[in-house]
Short mmCIF file of C-alpha atoms in Angstrom, two decimals:
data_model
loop_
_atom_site.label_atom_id
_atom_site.label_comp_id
_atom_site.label_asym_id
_atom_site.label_seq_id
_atom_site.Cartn_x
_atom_site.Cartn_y
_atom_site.Cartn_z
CA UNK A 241 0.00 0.00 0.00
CA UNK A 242 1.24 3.29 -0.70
CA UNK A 243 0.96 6.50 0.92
CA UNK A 244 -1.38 8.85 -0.86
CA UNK A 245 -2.56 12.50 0.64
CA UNK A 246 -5.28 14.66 -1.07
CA UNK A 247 -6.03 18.24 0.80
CA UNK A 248 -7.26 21.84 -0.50
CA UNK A 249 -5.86 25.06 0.66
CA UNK A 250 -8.78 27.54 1.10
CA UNK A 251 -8.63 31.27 1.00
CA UNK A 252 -8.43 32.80 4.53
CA UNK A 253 -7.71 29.31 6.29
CA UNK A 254 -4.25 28.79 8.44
CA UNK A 255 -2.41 27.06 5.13
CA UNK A 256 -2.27 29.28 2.67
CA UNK A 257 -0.71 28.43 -0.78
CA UNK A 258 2.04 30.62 -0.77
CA UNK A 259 2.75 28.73 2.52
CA UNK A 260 2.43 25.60 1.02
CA UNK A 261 4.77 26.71 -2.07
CA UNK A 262 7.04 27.53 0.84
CA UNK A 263 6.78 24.00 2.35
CA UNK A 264 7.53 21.47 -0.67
CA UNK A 265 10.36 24.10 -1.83
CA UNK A 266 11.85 24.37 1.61
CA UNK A 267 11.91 28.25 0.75
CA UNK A 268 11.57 31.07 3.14
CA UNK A 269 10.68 30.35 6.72
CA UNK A 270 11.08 26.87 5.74
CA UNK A 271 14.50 26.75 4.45
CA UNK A 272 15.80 25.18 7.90
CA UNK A 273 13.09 22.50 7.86
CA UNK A 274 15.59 20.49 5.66
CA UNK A 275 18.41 20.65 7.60
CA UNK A 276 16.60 20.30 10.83
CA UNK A 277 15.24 17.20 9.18
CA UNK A 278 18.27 15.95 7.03
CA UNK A 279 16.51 16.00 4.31
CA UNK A 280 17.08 16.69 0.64
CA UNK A 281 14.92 17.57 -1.82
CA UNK A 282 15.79 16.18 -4.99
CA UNK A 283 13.87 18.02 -7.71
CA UNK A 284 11.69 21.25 -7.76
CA UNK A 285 9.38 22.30 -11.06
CA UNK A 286 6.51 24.77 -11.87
CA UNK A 287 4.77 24.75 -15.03
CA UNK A 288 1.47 25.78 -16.87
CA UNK A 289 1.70 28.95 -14.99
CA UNK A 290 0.44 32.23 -17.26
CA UNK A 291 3.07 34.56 -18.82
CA UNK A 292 3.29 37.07 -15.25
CA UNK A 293 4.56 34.07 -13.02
CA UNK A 294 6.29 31.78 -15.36
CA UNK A 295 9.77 32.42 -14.15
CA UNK A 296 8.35 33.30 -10.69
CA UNK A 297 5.98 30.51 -9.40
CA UNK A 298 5.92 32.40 -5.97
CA UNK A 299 3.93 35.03 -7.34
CA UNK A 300 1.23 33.08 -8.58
CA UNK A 301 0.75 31.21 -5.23
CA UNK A 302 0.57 34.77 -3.47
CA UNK A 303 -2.00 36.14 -6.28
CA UNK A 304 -4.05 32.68 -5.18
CA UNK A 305 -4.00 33.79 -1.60
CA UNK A 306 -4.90 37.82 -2.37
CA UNK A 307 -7.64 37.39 -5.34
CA UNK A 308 -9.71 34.09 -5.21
CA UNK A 309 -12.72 35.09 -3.69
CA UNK A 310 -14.08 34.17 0.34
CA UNK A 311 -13.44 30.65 1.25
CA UNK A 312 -12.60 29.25 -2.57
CA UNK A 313 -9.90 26.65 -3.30
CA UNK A 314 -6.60 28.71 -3.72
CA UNK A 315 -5.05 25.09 -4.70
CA UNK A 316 -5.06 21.64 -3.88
CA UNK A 317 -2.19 19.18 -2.73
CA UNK A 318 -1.28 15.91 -3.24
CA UNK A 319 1.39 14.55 -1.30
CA UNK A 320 2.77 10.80 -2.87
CA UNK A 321 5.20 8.16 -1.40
CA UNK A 322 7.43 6.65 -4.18
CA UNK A 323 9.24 3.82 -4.28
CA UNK A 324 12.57 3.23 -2.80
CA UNK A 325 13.19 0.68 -4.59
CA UNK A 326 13.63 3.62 -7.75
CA UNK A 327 17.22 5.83 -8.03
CA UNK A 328 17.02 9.53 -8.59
CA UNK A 329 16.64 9.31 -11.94
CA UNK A 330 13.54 7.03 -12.10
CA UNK A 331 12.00 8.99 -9.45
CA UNK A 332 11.93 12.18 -11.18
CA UNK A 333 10.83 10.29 -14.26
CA UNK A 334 7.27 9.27 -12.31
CA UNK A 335 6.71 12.17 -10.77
CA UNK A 336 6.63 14.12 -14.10
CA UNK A 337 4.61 11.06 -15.28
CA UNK A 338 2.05 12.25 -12.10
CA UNK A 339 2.43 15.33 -12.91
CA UNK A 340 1.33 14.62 -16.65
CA UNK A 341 -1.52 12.45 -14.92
CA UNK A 342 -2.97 15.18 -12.86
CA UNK A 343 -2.36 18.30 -14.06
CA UNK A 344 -1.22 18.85 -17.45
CA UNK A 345 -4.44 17.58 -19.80
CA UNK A 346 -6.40 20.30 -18.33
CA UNK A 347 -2.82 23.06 -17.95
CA UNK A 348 -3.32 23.26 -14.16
CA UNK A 349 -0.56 25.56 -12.74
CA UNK A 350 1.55 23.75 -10.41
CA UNK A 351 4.65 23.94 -8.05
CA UNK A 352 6.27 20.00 -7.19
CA UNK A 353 9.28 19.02 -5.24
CA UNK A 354 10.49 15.63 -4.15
CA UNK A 355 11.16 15.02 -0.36
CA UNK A 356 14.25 12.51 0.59
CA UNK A 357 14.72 11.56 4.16
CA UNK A 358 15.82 8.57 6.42
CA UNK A 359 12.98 6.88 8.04
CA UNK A 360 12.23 8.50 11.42
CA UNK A 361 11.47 4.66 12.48
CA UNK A 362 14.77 2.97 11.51
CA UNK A 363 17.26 5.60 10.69
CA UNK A 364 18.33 3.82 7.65
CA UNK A 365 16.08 3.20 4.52
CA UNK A 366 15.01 6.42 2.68
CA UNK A 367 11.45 7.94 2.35
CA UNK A 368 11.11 9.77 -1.13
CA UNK A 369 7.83 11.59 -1.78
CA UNK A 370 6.01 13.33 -4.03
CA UNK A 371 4.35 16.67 -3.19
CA UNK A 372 2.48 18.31 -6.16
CA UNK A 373 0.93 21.25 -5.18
CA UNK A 374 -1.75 23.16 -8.15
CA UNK A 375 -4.48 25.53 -8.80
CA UNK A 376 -8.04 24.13 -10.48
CA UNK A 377 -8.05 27.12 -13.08
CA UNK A 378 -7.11 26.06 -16.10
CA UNK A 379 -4.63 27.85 -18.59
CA UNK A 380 -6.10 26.03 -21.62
CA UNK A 381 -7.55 28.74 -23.44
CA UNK A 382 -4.37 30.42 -23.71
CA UNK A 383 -6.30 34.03 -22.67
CA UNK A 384 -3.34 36.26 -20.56
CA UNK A 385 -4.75 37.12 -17.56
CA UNK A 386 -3.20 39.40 -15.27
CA UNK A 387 -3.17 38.36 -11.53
CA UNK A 388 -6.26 40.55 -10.71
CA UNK A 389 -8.63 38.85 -13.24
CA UNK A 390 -6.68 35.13 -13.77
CA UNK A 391 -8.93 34.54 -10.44
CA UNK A 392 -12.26 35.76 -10.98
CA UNK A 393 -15.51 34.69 -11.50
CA UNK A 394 -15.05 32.62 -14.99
CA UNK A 395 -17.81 34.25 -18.08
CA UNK A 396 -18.05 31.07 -20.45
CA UNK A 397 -19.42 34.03 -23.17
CA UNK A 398 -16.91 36.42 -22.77
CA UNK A 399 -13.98 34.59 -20.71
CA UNK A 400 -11.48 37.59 -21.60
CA UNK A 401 -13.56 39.44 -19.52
CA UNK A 402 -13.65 36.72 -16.95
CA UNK A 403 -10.97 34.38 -14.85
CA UNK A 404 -9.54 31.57 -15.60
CA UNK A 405 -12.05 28.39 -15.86
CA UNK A 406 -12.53 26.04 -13.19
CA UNK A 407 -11.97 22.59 -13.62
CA UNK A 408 -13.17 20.56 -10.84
CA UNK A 409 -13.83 17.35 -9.32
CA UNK A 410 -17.60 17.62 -10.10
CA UNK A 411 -16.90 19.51 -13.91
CA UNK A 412 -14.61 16.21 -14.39
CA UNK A 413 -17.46 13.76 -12.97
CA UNK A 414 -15.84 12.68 -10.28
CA UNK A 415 -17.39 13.92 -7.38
CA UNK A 416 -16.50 12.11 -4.14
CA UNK A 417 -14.92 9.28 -5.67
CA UNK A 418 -11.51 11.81 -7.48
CA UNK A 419 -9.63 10.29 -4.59
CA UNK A 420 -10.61 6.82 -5.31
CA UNK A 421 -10.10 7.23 -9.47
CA UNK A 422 -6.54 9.28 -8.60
CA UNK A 423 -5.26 6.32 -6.29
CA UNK A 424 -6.26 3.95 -9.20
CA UNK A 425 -4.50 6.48 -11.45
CA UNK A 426 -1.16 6.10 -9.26
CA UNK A 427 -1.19 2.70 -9.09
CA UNK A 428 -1.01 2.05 -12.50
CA UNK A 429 1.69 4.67 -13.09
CA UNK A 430 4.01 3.64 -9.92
CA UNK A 431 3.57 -0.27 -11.12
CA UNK A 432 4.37 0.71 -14.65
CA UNK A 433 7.73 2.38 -13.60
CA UNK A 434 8.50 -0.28 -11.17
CA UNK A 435 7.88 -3.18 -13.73
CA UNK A 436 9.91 -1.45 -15.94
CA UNK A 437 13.15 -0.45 -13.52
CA UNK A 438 12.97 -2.84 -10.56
CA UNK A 439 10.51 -5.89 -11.07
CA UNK A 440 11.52 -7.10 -7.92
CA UNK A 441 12.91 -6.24 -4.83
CA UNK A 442 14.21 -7.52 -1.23
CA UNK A 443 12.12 -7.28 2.40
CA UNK A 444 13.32 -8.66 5.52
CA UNK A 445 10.68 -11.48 6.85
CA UNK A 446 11.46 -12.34 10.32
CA UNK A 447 15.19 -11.90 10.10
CA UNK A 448 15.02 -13.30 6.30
CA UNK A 449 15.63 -11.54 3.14
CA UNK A 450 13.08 -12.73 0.71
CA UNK A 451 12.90 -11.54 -3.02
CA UNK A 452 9.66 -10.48 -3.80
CA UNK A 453 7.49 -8.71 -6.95
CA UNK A 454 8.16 -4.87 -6.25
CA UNK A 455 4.83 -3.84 -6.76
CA UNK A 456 2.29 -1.20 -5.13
CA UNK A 457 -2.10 -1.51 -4.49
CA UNK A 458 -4.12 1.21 -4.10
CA UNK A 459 -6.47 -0.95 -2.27
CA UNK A 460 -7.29 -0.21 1.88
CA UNK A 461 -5.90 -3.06 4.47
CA UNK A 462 -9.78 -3.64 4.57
CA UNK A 463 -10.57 -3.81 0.48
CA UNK A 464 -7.27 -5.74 0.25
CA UNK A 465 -8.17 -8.63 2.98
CA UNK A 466 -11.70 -9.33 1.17
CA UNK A 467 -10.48 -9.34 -1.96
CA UNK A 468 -7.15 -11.34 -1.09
CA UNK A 469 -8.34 -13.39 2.12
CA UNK A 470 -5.23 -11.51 3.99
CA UNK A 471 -5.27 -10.87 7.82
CA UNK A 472 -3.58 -7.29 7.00
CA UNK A 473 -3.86 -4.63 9.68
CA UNK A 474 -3.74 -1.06 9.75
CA UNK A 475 -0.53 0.57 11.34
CA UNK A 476 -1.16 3.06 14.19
CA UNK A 477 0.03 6.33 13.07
CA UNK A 478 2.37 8.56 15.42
CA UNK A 479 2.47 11.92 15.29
CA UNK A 480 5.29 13.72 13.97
CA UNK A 481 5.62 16.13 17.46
CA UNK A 482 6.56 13.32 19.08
CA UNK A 483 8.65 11.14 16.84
CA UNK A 484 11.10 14.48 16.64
CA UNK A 485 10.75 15.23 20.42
CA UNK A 486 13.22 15.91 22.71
CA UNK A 487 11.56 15.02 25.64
CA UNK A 488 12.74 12.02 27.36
CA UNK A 489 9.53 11.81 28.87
CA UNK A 490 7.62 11.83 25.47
CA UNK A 491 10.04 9.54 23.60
CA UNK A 492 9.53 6.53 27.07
CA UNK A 493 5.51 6.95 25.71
CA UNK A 494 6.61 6.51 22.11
CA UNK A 495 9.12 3.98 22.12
CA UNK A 496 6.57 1.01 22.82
CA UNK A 497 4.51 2.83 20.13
CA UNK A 498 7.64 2.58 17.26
CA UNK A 499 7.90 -1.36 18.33
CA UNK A 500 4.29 -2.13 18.00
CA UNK A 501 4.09 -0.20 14.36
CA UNK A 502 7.75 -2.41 13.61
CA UNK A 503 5.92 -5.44 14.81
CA UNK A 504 2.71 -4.71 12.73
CA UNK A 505 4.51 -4.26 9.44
CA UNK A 506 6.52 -7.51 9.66
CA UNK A 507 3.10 -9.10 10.14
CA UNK A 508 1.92 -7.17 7.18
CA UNK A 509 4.76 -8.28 5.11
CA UNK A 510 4.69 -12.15 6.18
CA UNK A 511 0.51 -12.05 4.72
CA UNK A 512 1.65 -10.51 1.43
CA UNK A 513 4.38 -12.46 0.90
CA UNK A 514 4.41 -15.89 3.06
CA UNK A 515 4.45 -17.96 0.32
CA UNK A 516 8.05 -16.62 -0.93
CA UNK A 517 9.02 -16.42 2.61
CA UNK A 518 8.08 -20.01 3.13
CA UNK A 519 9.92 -21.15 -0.01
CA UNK A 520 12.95 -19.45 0.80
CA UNK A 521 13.21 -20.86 4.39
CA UNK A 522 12.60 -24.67 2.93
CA UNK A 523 15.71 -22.97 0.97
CA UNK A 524 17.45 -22.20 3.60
CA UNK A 525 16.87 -25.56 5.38
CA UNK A 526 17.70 -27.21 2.51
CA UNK A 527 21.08 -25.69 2.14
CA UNK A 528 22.01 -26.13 5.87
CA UNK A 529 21.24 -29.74 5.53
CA UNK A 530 23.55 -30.23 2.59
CA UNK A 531 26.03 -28.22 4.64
CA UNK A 532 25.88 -30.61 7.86
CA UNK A 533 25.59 -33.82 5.31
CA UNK A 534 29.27 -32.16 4.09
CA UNK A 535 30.20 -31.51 7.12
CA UNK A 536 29.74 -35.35 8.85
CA UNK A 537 31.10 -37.14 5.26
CA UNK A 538 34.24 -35.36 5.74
CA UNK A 539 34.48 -35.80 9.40
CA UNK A 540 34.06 -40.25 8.40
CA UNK A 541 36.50 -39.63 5.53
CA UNK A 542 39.13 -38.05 8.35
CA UNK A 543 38.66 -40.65 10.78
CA UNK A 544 38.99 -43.34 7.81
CA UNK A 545 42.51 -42.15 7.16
CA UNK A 546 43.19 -41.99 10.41
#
């Protein structure tokens, strides 16, 4: 299962989209956040914006913020995990493939960056991600727009006269299931880059390295057990606060939390894949077997000579 977020930034809320620009670029007052985090961010891109913020992305996340009218959309946000299993190359190569996906058929104007950390769990195995941040108004028609109008009310009669267009969920005819159809949408692109670069890949099964297929579902723990007949459960989620607290208080309460999420994902892994882990222990077995059968035929050939 991969990690797939879906959130709107809404004029006058506490996240506004210059804010968020701020955030994926690690810009402005978020420029420490990378250190602070060791992280790295591997790739930033804008595109489809109109003529006034084409070299200067910031300025059309600030227009968002100052001109979309009382409680509108000023963008959206979609935050994806990608495989680790993928170098820096391939990486960059899906997320413009996402990108493609979700915003360029229609020209929505969008700011991305890709997120690299170590795992706040184990230390050790990276965490790249995806955040695409982009506006619903379209760019399609080509009309320049200065800031002031680009977010008005759109006039289908006379749209020189109006803002940009609109393209949402509900115009689309998605309604309440655009998370559903843009999970299935991911899938299919992450499993297409995967098959293509790294078919398979390596998991540790109770202290066992197993090769599995290196694919990802977009299915819930729930969806995927009644399809599947898998005892899969859902991994308690610990907030961030405390994983990158200080306190020594704070990290005795989380500590028995990080074990129990370590625990449940071993589980996890043993019901996808127990089939290859119980082939490759019969393996292992096997080969330890020969090894002591070596072992004892030497040991009678020594003591024959002898």
């Amino acid at each position: 299962m991969f990690y797939f977020d879906l959130r709107h930034n809404r004029k006058q809320s506490s996240k506004s989209s210059f804010n968020g620009y701020c955030y994926i670029t690690r810009t402005k007052h978020f420029k420490l956040n990378k250190i602070e985090l060791n992280e790295e961010v591997e790739f930033v891109c804008s595109g489809n914006m109109p003529e006034w913020a084409e070299y200067k992305p910031d300025r059309f996340w600030i227009a968002a913020d100052k001109y979309e009218k009382k409680n509108s959309r000023t963008s959206s946000h979609i935050t994806i995990a990608l495989p680790k299993e993928l170098n820096y190359e391939q990486r960059i190569e899906l997320s413009k493939n996402l990108i493609n996906a979700f915003c360029d058929e229609f020209k929505f104007p969008y700011s991305c960056a890709i997120h690299n950390h170590k795992g706040i769990l184990d230390g050790e195995s990276d965490q790249p991600h995806l955040h695409l941040q982009y506006s619903e108004r379209t760019t399609l028609d080509d009309f320049e727009r200065p800031p002031e109008l680009f977010f008005r009310q759109y006039r289908p009669k006379n749209p020189e006269r109006g803002g940009a267009q609109k393209i949402t969920a509900d115009v689309l005819g998605l309604g309440k299931d655009q998370i559903k159809k843009y999970r299935e949408l991911t899938e299919k692109l992450i499993n297409g880059t995967l098959e293509k670069y790294a078919p398979m890949k390596t998991v540790r099964i109770y202290d066992i390295e197993v090769q599995v297929p290196s694919q990802v579902s977009c299915l819930s723990n729930a969806n995927y057990n009644q399809k599947f007949g898998t005892k899969l459960k859902d991994v308690p989620q610990i907030e961030r606060w405390k994983l990158y607290s200080a306190d020594p208080i704070i990290q005795m309460d989380v500590k028995p939390l990080i074990e129990k999420v370590k625990k449940i994902r071993e589980e996890n892994l043993y019901e996808l894949y127990k089939n290859e882990y119980e082939l490759e222990l019969k393996r292992i077995h096997k080969m330890k077997a020969e090894i002591n059968k070596a072992k004892v035929k030497n040991h009678d050939a020594d003591c024959g000579m002898s």
